[in-house]
mmCIF file of C-alpha atoms in Angstrom:
data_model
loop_
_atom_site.group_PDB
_atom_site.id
_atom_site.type_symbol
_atom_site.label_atom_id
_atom_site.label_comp_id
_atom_site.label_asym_id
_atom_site.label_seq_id
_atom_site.Cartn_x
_atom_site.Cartn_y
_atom_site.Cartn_z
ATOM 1 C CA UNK A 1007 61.438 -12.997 -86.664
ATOM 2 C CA UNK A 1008 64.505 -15.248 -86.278
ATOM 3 C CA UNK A 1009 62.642 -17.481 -84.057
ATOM 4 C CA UNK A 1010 59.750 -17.927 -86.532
ATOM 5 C CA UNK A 1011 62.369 -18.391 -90.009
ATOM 6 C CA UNK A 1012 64.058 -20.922 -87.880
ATOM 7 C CA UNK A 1013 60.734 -22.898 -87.238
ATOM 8 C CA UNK A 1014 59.763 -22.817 -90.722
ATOM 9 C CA UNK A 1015 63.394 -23.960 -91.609
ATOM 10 C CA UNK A 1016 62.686 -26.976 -89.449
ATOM 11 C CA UNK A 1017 59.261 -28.232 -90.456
ATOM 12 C CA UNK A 1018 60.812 -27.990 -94.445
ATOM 13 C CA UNK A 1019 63.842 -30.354 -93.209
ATOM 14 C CA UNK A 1020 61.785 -32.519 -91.419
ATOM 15 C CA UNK A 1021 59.152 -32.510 -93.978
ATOM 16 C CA UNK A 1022 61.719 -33.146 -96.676
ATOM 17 C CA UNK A 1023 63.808 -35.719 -94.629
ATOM 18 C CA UNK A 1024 60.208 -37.949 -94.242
ATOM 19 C CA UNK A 1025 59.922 -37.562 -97.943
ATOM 20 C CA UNK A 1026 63.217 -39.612 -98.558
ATOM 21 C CA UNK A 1027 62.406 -41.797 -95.554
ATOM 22 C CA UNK A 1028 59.054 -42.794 -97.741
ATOM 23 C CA UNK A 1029 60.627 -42.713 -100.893
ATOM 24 C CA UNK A 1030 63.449 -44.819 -100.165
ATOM 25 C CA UNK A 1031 60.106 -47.238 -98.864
ATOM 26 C CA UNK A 1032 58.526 -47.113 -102.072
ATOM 27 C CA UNK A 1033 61.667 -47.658 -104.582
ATOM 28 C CA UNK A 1034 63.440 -50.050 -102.288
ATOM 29 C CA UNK A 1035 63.426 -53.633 -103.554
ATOM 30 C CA UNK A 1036 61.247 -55.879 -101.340
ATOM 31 C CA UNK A 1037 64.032 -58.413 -100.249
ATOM 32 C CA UNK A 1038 63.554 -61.338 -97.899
ATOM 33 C CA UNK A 1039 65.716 -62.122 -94.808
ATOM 34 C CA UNK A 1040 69.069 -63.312 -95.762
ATOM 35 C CA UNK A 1041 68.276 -66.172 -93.391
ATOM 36 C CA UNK A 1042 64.901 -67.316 -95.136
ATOM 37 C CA UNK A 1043 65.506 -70.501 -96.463
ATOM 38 C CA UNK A 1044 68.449 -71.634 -94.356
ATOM 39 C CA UNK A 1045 69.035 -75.319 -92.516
ATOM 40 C CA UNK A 1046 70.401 -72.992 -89.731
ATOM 41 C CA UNK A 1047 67.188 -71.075 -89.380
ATOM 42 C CA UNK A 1048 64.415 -72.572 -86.810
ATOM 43 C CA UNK A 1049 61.529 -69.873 -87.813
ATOM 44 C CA UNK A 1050 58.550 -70.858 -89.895
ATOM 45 C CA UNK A 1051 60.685 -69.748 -93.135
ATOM 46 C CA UNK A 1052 63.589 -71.832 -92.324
ATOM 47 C CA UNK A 1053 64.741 -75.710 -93.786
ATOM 48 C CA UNK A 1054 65.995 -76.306 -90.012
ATOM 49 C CA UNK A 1055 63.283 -79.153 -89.715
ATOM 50 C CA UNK A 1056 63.426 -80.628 -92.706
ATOM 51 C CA UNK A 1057 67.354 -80.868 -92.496
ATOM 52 C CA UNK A 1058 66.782 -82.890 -88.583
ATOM 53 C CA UNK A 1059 64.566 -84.909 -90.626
ATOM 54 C CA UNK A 1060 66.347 -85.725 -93.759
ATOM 55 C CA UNK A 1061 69.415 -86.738 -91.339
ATOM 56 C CA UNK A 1062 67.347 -88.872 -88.901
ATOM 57 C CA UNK A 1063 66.400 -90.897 -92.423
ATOM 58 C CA UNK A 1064 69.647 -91.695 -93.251
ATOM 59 C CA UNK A 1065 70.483 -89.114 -96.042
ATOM 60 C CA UNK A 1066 73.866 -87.912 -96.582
ATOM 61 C CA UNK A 1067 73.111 -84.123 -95.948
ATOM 62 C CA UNK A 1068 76.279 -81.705 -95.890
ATOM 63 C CA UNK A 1069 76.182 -78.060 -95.776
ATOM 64 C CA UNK A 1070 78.446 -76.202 -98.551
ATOM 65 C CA UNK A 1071 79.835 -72.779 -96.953
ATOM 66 C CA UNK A 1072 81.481 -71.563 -100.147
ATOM 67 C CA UNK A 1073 80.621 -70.115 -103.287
ATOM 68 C CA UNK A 1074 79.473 -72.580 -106.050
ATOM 69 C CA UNK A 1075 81.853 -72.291 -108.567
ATOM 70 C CA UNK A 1076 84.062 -73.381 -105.670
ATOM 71 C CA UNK A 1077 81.914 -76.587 -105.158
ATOM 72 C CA UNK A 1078 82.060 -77.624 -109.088
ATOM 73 C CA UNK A 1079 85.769 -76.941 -108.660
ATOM 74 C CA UNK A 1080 85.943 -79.067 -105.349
ATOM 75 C CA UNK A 1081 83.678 -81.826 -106.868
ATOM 76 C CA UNK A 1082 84.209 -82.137 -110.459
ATOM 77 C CA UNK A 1083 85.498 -85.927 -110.369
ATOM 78 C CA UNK A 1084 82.226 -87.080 -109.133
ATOM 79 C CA UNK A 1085 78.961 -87.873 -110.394
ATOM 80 C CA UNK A 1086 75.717 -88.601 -109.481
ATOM 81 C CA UNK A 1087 75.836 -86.061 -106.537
ATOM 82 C CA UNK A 1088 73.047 -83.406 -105.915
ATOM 83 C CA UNK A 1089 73.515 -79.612 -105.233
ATOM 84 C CA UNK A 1090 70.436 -77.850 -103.525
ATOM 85 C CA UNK A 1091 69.828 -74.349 -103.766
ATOM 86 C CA UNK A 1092 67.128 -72.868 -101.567
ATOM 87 C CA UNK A 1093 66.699 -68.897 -102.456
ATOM 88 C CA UNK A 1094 66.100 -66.509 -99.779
ATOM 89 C CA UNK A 1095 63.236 -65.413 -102.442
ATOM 90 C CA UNK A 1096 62.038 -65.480 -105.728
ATOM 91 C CA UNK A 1097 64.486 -64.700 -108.289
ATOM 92 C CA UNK A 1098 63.760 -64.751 -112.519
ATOM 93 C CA UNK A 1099 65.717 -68.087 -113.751
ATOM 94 C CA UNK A 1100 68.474 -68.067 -112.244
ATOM 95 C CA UNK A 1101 71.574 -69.476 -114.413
ATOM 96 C CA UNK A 1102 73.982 -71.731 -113.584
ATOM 97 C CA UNK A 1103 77.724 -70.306 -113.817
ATOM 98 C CA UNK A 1104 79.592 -71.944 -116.525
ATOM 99 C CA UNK A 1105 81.290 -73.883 -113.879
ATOM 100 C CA UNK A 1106 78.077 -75.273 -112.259
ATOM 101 C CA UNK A 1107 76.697 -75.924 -115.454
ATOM 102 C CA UNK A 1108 79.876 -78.091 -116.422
ATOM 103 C CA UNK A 1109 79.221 -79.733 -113.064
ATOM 104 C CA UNK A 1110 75.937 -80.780 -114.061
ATOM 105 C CA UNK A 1111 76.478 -81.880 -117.611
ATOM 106 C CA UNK A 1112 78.915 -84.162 -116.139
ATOM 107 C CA UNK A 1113 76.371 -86.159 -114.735
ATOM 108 C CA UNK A 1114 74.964 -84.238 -111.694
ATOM 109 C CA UNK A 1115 71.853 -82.596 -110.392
ATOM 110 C CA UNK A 1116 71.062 -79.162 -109.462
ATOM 111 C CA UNK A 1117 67.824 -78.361 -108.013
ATOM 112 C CA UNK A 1118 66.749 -74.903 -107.225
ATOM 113 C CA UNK A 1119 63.768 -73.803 -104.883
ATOM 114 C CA UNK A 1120 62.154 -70.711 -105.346
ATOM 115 C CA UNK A 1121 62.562 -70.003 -109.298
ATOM 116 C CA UNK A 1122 59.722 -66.781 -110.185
ATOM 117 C CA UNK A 1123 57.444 -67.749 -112.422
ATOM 118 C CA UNK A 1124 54.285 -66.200 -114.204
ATOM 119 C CA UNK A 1125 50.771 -65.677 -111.320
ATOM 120 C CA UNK A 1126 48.052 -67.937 -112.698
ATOM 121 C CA UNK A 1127 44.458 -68.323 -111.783
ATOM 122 C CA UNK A 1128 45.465 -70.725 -109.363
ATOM 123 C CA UNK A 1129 44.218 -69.972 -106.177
ATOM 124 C CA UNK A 1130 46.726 -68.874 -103.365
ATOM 125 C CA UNK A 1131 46.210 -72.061 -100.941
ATOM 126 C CA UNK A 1132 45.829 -75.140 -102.432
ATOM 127 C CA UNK A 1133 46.831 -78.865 -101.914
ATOM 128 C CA UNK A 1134 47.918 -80.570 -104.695
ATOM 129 C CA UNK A 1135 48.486 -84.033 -104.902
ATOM 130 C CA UNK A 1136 51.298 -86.338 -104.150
ATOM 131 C CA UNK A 1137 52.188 -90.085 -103.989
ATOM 132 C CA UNK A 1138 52.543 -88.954 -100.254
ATOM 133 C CA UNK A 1139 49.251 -87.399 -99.687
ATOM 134 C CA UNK A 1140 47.957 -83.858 -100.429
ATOM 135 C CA UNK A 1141 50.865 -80.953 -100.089
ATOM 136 C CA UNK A 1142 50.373 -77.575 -99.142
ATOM 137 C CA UNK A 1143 50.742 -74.877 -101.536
ATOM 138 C CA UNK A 1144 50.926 -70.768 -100.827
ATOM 139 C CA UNK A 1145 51.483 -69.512 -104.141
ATOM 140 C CA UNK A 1146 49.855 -68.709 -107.736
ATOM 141 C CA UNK A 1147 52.964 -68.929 -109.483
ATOM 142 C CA UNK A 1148 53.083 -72.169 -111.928
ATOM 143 C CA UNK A 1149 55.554 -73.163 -114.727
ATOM 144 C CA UNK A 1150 53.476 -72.670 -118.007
ATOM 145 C CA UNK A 1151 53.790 -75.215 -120.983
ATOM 146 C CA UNK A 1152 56.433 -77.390 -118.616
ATOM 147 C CA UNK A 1153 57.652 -80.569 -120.863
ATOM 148 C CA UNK A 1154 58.917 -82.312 -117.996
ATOM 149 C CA UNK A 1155 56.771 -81.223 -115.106
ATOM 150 C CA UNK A 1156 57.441 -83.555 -112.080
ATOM 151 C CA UNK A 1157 54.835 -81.839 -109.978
ATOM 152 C CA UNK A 1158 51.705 -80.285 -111.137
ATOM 153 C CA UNK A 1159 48.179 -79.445 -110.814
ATOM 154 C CA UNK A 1160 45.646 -78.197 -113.406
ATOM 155 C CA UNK A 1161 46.947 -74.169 -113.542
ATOM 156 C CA UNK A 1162 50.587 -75.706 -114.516
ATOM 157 C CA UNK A 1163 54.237 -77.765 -113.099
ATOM 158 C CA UNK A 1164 55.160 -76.569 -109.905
ATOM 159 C CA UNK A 1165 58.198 -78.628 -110.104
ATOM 160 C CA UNK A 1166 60.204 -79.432 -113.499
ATOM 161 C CA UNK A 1167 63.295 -80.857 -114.622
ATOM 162 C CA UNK A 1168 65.549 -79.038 -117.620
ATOM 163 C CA UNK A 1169 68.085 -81.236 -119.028
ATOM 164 C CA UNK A 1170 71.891 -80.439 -119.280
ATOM 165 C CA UNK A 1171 74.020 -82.580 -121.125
ATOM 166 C CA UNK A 1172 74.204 -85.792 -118.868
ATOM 167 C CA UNK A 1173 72.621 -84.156 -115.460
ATOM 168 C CA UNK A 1174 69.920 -81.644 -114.940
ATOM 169 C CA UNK A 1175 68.303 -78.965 -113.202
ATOM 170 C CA UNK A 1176 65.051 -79.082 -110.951
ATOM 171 C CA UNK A 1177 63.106 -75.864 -110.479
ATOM 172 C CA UNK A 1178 60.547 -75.391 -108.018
ATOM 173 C CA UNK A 1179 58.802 -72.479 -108.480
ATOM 174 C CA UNK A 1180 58.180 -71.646 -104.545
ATOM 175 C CA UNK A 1181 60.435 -70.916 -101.817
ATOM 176 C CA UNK A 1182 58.712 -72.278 -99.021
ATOM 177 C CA UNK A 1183 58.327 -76.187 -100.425
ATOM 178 C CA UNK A 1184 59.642 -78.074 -97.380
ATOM 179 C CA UNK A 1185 60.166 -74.530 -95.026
ATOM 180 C CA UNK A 1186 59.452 -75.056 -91.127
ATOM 181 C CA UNK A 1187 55.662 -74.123 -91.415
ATOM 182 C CA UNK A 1188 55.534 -77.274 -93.346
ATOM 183 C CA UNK A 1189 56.588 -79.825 -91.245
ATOM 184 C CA UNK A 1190 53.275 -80.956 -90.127
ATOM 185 C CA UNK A 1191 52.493 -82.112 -93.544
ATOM 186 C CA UNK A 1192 54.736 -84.462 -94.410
ATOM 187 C CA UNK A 1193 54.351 -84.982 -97.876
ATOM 188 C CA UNK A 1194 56.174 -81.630 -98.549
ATOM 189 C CA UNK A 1195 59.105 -82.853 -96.581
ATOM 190 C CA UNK A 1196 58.960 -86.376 -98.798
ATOM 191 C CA UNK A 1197 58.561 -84.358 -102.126
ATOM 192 C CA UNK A 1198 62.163 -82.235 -101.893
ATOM 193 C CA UNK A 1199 63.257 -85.570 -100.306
ATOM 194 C CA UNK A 1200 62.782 -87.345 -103.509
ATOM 195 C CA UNK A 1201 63.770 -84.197 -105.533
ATOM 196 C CA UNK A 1202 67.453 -84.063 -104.182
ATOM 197 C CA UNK A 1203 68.539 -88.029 -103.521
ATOM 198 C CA UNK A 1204 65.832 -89.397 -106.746
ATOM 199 C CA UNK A 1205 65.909 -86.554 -109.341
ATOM 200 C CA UNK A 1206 65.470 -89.038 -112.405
ATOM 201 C CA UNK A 1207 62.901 -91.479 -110.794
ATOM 202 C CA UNK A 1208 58.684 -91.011 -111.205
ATOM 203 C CA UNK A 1209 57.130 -89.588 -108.143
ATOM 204 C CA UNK A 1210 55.918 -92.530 -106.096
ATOM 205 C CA UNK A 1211 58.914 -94.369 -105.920
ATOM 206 C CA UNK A 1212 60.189 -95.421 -102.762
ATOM 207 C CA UNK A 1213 62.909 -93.223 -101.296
ATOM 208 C CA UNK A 1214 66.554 -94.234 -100.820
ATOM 209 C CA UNK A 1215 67.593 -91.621 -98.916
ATOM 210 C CA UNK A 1216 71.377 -92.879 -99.208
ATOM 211 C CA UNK A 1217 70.839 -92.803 -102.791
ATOM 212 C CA UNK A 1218 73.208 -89.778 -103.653
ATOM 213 C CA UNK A 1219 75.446 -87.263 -101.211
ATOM 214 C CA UNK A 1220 73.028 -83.699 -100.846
ATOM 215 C CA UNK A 1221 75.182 -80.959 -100.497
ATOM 216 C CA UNK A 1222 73.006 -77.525 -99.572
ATOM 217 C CA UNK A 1223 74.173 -74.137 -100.556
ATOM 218 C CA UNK A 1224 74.857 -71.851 -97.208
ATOM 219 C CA UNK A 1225 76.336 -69.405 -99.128
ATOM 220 C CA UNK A 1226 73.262 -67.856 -100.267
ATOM 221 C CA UNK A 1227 72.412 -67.103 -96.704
ATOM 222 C CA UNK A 1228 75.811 -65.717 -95.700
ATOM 223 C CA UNK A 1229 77.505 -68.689 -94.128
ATOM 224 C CA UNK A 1230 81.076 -68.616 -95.156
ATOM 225 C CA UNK A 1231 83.915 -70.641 -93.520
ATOM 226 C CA UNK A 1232 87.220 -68.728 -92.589
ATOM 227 C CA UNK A 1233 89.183 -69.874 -96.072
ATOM 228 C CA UNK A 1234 86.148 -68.126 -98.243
ATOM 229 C CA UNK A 1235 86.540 -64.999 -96.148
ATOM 230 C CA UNK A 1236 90.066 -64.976 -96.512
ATOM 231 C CA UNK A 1237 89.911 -65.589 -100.012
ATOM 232 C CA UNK A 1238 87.444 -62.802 -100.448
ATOM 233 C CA UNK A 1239 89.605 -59.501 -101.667
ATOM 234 C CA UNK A 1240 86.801 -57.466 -100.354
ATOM 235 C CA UNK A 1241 86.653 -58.452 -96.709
ATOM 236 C CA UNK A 1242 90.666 -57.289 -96.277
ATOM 237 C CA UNK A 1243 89.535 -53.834 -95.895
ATOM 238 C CA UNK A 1244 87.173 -51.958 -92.653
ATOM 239 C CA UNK A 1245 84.947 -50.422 -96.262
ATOM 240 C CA UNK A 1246 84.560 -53.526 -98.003
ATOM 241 C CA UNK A 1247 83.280 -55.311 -94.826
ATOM 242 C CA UNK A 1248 80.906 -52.284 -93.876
ATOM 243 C CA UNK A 1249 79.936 -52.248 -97.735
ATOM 244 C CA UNK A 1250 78.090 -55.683 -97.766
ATOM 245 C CA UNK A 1251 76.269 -54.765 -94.287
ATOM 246 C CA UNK A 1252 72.958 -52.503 -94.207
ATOM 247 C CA UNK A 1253 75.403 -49.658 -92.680
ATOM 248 C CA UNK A 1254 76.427 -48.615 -96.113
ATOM 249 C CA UNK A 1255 72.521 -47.882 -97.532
ATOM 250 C CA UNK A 1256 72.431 -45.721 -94.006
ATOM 251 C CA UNK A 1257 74.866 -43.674 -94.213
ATOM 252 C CA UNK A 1258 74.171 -42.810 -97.432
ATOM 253 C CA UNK A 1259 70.761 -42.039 -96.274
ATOM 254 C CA UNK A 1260 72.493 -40.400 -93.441
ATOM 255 C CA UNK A 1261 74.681 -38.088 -95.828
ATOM 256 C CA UNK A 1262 72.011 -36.894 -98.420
ATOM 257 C CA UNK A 1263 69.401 -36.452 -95.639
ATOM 258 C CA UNK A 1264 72.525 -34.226 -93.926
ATOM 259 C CA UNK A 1265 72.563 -31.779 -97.279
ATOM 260 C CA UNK A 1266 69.343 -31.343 -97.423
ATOM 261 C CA UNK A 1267 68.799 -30.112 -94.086
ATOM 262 C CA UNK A 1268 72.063 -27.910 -94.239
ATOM 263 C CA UNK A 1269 70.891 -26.691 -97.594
ATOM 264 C CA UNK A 1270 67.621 -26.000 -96.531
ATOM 265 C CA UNK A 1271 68.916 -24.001 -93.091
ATOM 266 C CA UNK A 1272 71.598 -22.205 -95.625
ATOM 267 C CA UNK A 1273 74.048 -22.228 -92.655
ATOM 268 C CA UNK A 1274 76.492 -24.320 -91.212
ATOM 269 C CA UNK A 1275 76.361 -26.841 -88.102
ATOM 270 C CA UNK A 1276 75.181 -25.076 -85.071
ATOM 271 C CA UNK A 1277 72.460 -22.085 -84.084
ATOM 272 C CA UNK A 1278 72.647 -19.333 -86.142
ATOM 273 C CA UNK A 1279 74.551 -16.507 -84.153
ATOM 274 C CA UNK A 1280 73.622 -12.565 -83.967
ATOM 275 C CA UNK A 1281 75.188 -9.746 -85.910
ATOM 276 C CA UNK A 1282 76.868 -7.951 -82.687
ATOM 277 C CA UNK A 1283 75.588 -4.249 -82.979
ATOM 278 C CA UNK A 1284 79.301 -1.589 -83.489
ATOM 279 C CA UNK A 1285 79.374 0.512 -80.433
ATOM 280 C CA UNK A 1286 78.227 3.702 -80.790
ATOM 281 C CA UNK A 1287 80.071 7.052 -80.041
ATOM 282 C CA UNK A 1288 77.764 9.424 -79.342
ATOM 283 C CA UNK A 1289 80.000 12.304 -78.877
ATOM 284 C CA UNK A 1290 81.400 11.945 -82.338
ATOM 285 C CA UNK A 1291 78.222 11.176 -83.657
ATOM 286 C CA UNK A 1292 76.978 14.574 -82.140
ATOM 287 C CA UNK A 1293 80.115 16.226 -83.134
ATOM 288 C CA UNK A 1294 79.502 14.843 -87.044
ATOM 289 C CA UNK A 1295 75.487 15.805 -87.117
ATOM 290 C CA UNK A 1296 76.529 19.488 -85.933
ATOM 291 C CA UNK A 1297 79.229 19.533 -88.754
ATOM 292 C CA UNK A 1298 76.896 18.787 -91.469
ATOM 293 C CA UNK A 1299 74.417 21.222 -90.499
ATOM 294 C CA UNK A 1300 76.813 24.496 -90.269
ATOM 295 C CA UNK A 1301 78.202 22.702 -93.350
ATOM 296 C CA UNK A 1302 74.790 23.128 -94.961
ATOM 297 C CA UNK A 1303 74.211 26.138 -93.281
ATOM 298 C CA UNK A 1304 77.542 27.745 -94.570
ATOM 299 C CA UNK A 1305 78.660 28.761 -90.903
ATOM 300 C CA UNK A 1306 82.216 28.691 -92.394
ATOM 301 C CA UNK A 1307 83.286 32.143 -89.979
ATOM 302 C CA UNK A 1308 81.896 30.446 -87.304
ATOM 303 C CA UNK A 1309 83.387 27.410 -87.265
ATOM 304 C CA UNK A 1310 86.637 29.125 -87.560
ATOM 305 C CA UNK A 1311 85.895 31.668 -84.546
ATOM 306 C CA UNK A 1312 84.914 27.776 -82.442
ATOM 307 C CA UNK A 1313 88.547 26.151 -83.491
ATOM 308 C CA UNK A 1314 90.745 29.445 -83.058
ATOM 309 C CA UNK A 1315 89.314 29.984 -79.564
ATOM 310 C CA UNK A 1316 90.103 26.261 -78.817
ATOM 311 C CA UNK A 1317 93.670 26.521 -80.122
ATOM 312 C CA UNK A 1318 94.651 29.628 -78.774
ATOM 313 C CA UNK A 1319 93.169 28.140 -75.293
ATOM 314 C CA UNK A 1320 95.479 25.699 -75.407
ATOM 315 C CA UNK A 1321 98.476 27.354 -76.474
ATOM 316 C CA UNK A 1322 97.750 30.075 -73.805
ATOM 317 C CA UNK A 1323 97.237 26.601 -71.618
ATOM 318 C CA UNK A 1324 100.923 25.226 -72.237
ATOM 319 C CA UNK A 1325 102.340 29.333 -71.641
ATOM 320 C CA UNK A 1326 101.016 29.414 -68.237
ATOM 321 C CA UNK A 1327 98.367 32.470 -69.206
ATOM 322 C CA UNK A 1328 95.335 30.734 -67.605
ATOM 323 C CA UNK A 1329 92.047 30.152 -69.709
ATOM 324 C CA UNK A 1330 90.607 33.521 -70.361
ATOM 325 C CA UNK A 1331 91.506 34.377 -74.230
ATOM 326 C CA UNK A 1332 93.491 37.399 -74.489
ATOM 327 C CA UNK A 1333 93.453 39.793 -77.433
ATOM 328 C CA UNK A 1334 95.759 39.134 -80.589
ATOM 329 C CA UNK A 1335 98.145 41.822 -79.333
ATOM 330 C CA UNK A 1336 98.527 40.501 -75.467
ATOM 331 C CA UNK A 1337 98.711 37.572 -76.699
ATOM 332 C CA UNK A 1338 101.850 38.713 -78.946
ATOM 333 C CA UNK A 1339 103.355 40.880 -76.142
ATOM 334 C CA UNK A 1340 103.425 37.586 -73.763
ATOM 335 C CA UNK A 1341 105.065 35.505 -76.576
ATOM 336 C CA UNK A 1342 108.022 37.733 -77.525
ATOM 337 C CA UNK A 1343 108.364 37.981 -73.368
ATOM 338 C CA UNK A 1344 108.871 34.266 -73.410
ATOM 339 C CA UNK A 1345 112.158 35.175 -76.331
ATOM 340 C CA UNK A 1346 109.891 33.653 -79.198
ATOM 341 C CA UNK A 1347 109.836 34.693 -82.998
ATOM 342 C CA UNK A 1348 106.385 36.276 -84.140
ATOM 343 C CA UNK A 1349 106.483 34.966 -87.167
ATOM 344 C CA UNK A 1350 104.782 31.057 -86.858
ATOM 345 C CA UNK A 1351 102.087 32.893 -84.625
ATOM 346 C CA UNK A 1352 101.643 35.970 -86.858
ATOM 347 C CA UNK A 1353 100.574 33.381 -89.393
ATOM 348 C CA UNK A 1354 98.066 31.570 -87.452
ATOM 349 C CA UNK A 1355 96.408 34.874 -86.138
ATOM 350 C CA UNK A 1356 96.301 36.390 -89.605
ATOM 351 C CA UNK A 1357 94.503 33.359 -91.135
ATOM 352 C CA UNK A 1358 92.068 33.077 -88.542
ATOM 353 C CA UNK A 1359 90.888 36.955 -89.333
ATOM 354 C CA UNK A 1360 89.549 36.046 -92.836
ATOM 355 C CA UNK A 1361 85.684 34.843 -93.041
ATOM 356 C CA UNK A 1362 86.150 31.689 -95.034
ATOM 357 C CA UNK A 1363 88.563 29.360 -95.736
ATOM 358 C CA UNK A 1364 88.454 26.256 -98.409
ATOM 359 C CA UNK A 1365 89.489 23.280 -96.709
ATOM 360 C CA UNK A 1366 92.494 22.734 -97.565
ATOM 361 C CA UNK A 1367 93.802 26.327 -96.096
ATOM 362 C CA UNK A 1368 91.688 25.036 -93.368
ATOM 363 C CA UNK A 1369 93.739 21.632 -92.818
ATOM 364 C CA UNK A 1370 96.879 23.815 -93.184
ATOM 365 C CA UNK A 1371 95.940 26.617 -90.684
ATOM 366 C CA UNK A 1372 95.224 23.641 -88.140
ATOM 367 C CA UNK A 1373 98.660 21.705 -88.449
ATOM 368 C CA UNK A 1374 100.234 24.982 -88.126
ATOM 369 C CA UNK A 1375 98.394 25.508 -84.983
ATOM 370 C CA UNK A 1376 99.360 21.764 -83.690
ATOM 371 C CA UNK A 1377 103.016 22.621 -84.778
ATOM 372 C CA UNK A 1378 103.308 25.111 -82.609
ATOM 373 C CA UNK A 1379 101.413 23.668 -79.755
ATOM 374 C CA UNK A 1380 103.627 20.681 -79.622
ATOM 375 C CA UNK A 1381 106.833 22.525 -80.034
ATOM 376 C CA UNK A 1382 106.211 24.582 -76.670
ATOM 377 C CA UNK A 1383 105.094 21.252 -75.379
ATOM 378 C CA UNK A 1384 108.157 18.903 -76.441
ATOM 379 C CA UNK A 1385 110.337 22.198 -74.828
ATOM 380 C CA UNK A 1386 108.490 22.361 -71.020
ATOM 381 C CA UNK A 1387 109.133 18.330 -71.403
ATOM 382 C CA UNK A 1388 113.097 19.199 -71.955
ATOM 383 C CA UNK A 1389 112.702 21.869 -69.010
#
């Protein structure tokens, strides 16, 4: 029975454990590699490629490694510089911090790849044009009523420009504009080219790639040089390291998956152990089932007749007069031999005589007899 609770105790956890497991699937956020979208990162969703290219051009490429408000700070006194965002996915217009956007107004250019915008009837692969030749598109996304569109096809801009006091911001509205899997089709490669070192010039112009410095955002992919991480309040502590790593979602998975399964057992850690049986005495068991009966069967004068045979056996026992009972008068004769007053036994015998007793005379006439009995007994001990 145990063996069979215990099964059904498992299948519930388990069963209840893989309904987390899929529900955590189905409400987590569908977030792309931290690394998707990086000049560090070789794999088809990676800028590694067109970084080796930009630089074999000539452009002055640098890699920023610290948060942005950090770079506005850093490069305030000097415009006419370009900052290039590349999201590790889609996010919903993503705002400038009031330091960037200072930055910018001050004569600078953001441009920001991978901005969400609205599916269209635009089909998934296309190739729209560009002074370069025909680009390669994997999206359906497109900027919608776009006054300054820089790039577009029929369904709407793909890339725009938003102006901000004396600079501006480029969006693009896919993630994946000049990635790795590009890099055969060089006209992608030109277009983000001409984005970052040309932002205010019509698309066909030739490039000066030493136009402007490019400065691209690490940080977004988790590149950080030793003074951010020192500077970060959060990284002085074993918890606030573990709490920007996937460890922390696990453990909490970990810890309510845990509960459930100790909830649903209703024990703690560790197979259940077995009530250990009491030992059983059978003699007193036998001794308390006879009881009740002459109880019920109001044996009262025989129960009496059982005990005073027992204690006069034993008193007779500790007198040297052997086992066989003798008669209430021998029995007196031998004790006033042995020098001993009649009246203690006179007052066991007499009690013994009647036919019933209530139980408390009872409990009285039986200390009396273990009075006696131990007296004799403490006295041969003295002897």
């Amino acid at each position: 029975m145990m063996q069979r609770l215990r099964r059904h105790g498992l299948r519930g956890v388990f069963g209840v454990v893989g309904l987390v497991f899929l529900i955590s699937l189905a409400i987590a956020p569908a977030q792309t590699p931290l690394y998707s979208g990086s000049t560090y990162t070789r794999g088809p969703e990676g800028y590694g490629a067109w970084y080796a290219w930009a630089q074999a051009e000539g452009m002055d490429l640098q890699r920023w490694q610290r948060p942005a408000a950090d770079f506005s700070a850093t490069h305030a006194g000097s415009p006419g510089q370009t900052f290039l965002q590349i999201y590790p996915s889609l996010i919903p217009d993503p705002s400038p911090s009031p330091e960037l956007a200072a930055w910018i107004s001050a004569g600078n250019t953001l441009v920001q790849v991978g901005v969400r915008q609205p599916v269209t009837a635009a089909p998934f692969e296309s190739k729209p044009n560009t002074p370069w030749g025909a680009g390669e598109l994997d999206t359906r996304r497109r900027k919608l009523e776009a006054t300054a569109g820089i790039w577009s096809d029929p369904y709407g801009a793909i890339a725009w420009r938003e102006s901000v006091g004396n600079g501006e911001m480029i969006r693009v509205t896919t993630p994946f504009l000049a990635a790795n899997a590009y890099q055969e089709t060089r006209a992608n490669f030109q277009l983000l080219a001409h984005l970052v070192v040309q932002p205010q010039d019509p698309l066909g112009t030739a490039i000066d790639f030493q136009a402007r410095a490019v400065w691209v955002d690490e940080y977004l992919h988790g590149y950080e040089e030793e003074g951010a991480i020192a500077a970060d309040p959060d990284r002085d502590t074993l918890w606030g390291y573990l709490a920007q790593t996937a460890l922390a979602p696990l453990a909490i998975q970990g810890a309510i998956a845990t509960l459930i399964a100790l909830i649903a057992l209703n024990r703690r850690f560790g197979a259940a152990q077995p009530l250990t049986p009491p030992m059983e005495n059978n003699s007193q068991a036998y001794i308390n089932a006879l009881a009740s009966v002459l109880a019920k069967a109001e044996q009262h004068h025989f129960v009496l007749q059982l005990l005073s045979a027992e204690k006069q056996r034993q008193l007779q026992h500790q007198l040297g007069l052997g086992s066989t009972l003798l008669t209430p008068d021998d029995l007196r004769a031998a004790w006033v031999e042995r020098g001993r007053s009649l009246r203690d036994l006179n007052r066991v015998l007499h009690l013994q005589t009647k036919s019933r007793l209530s139980k408390g005379e009872l409990q009285q006439w039986l200390q009396q007899w273990e009075a006696i009995i131990t007296k004799i007994v403490r006295e041969s001990e003295r002897c």
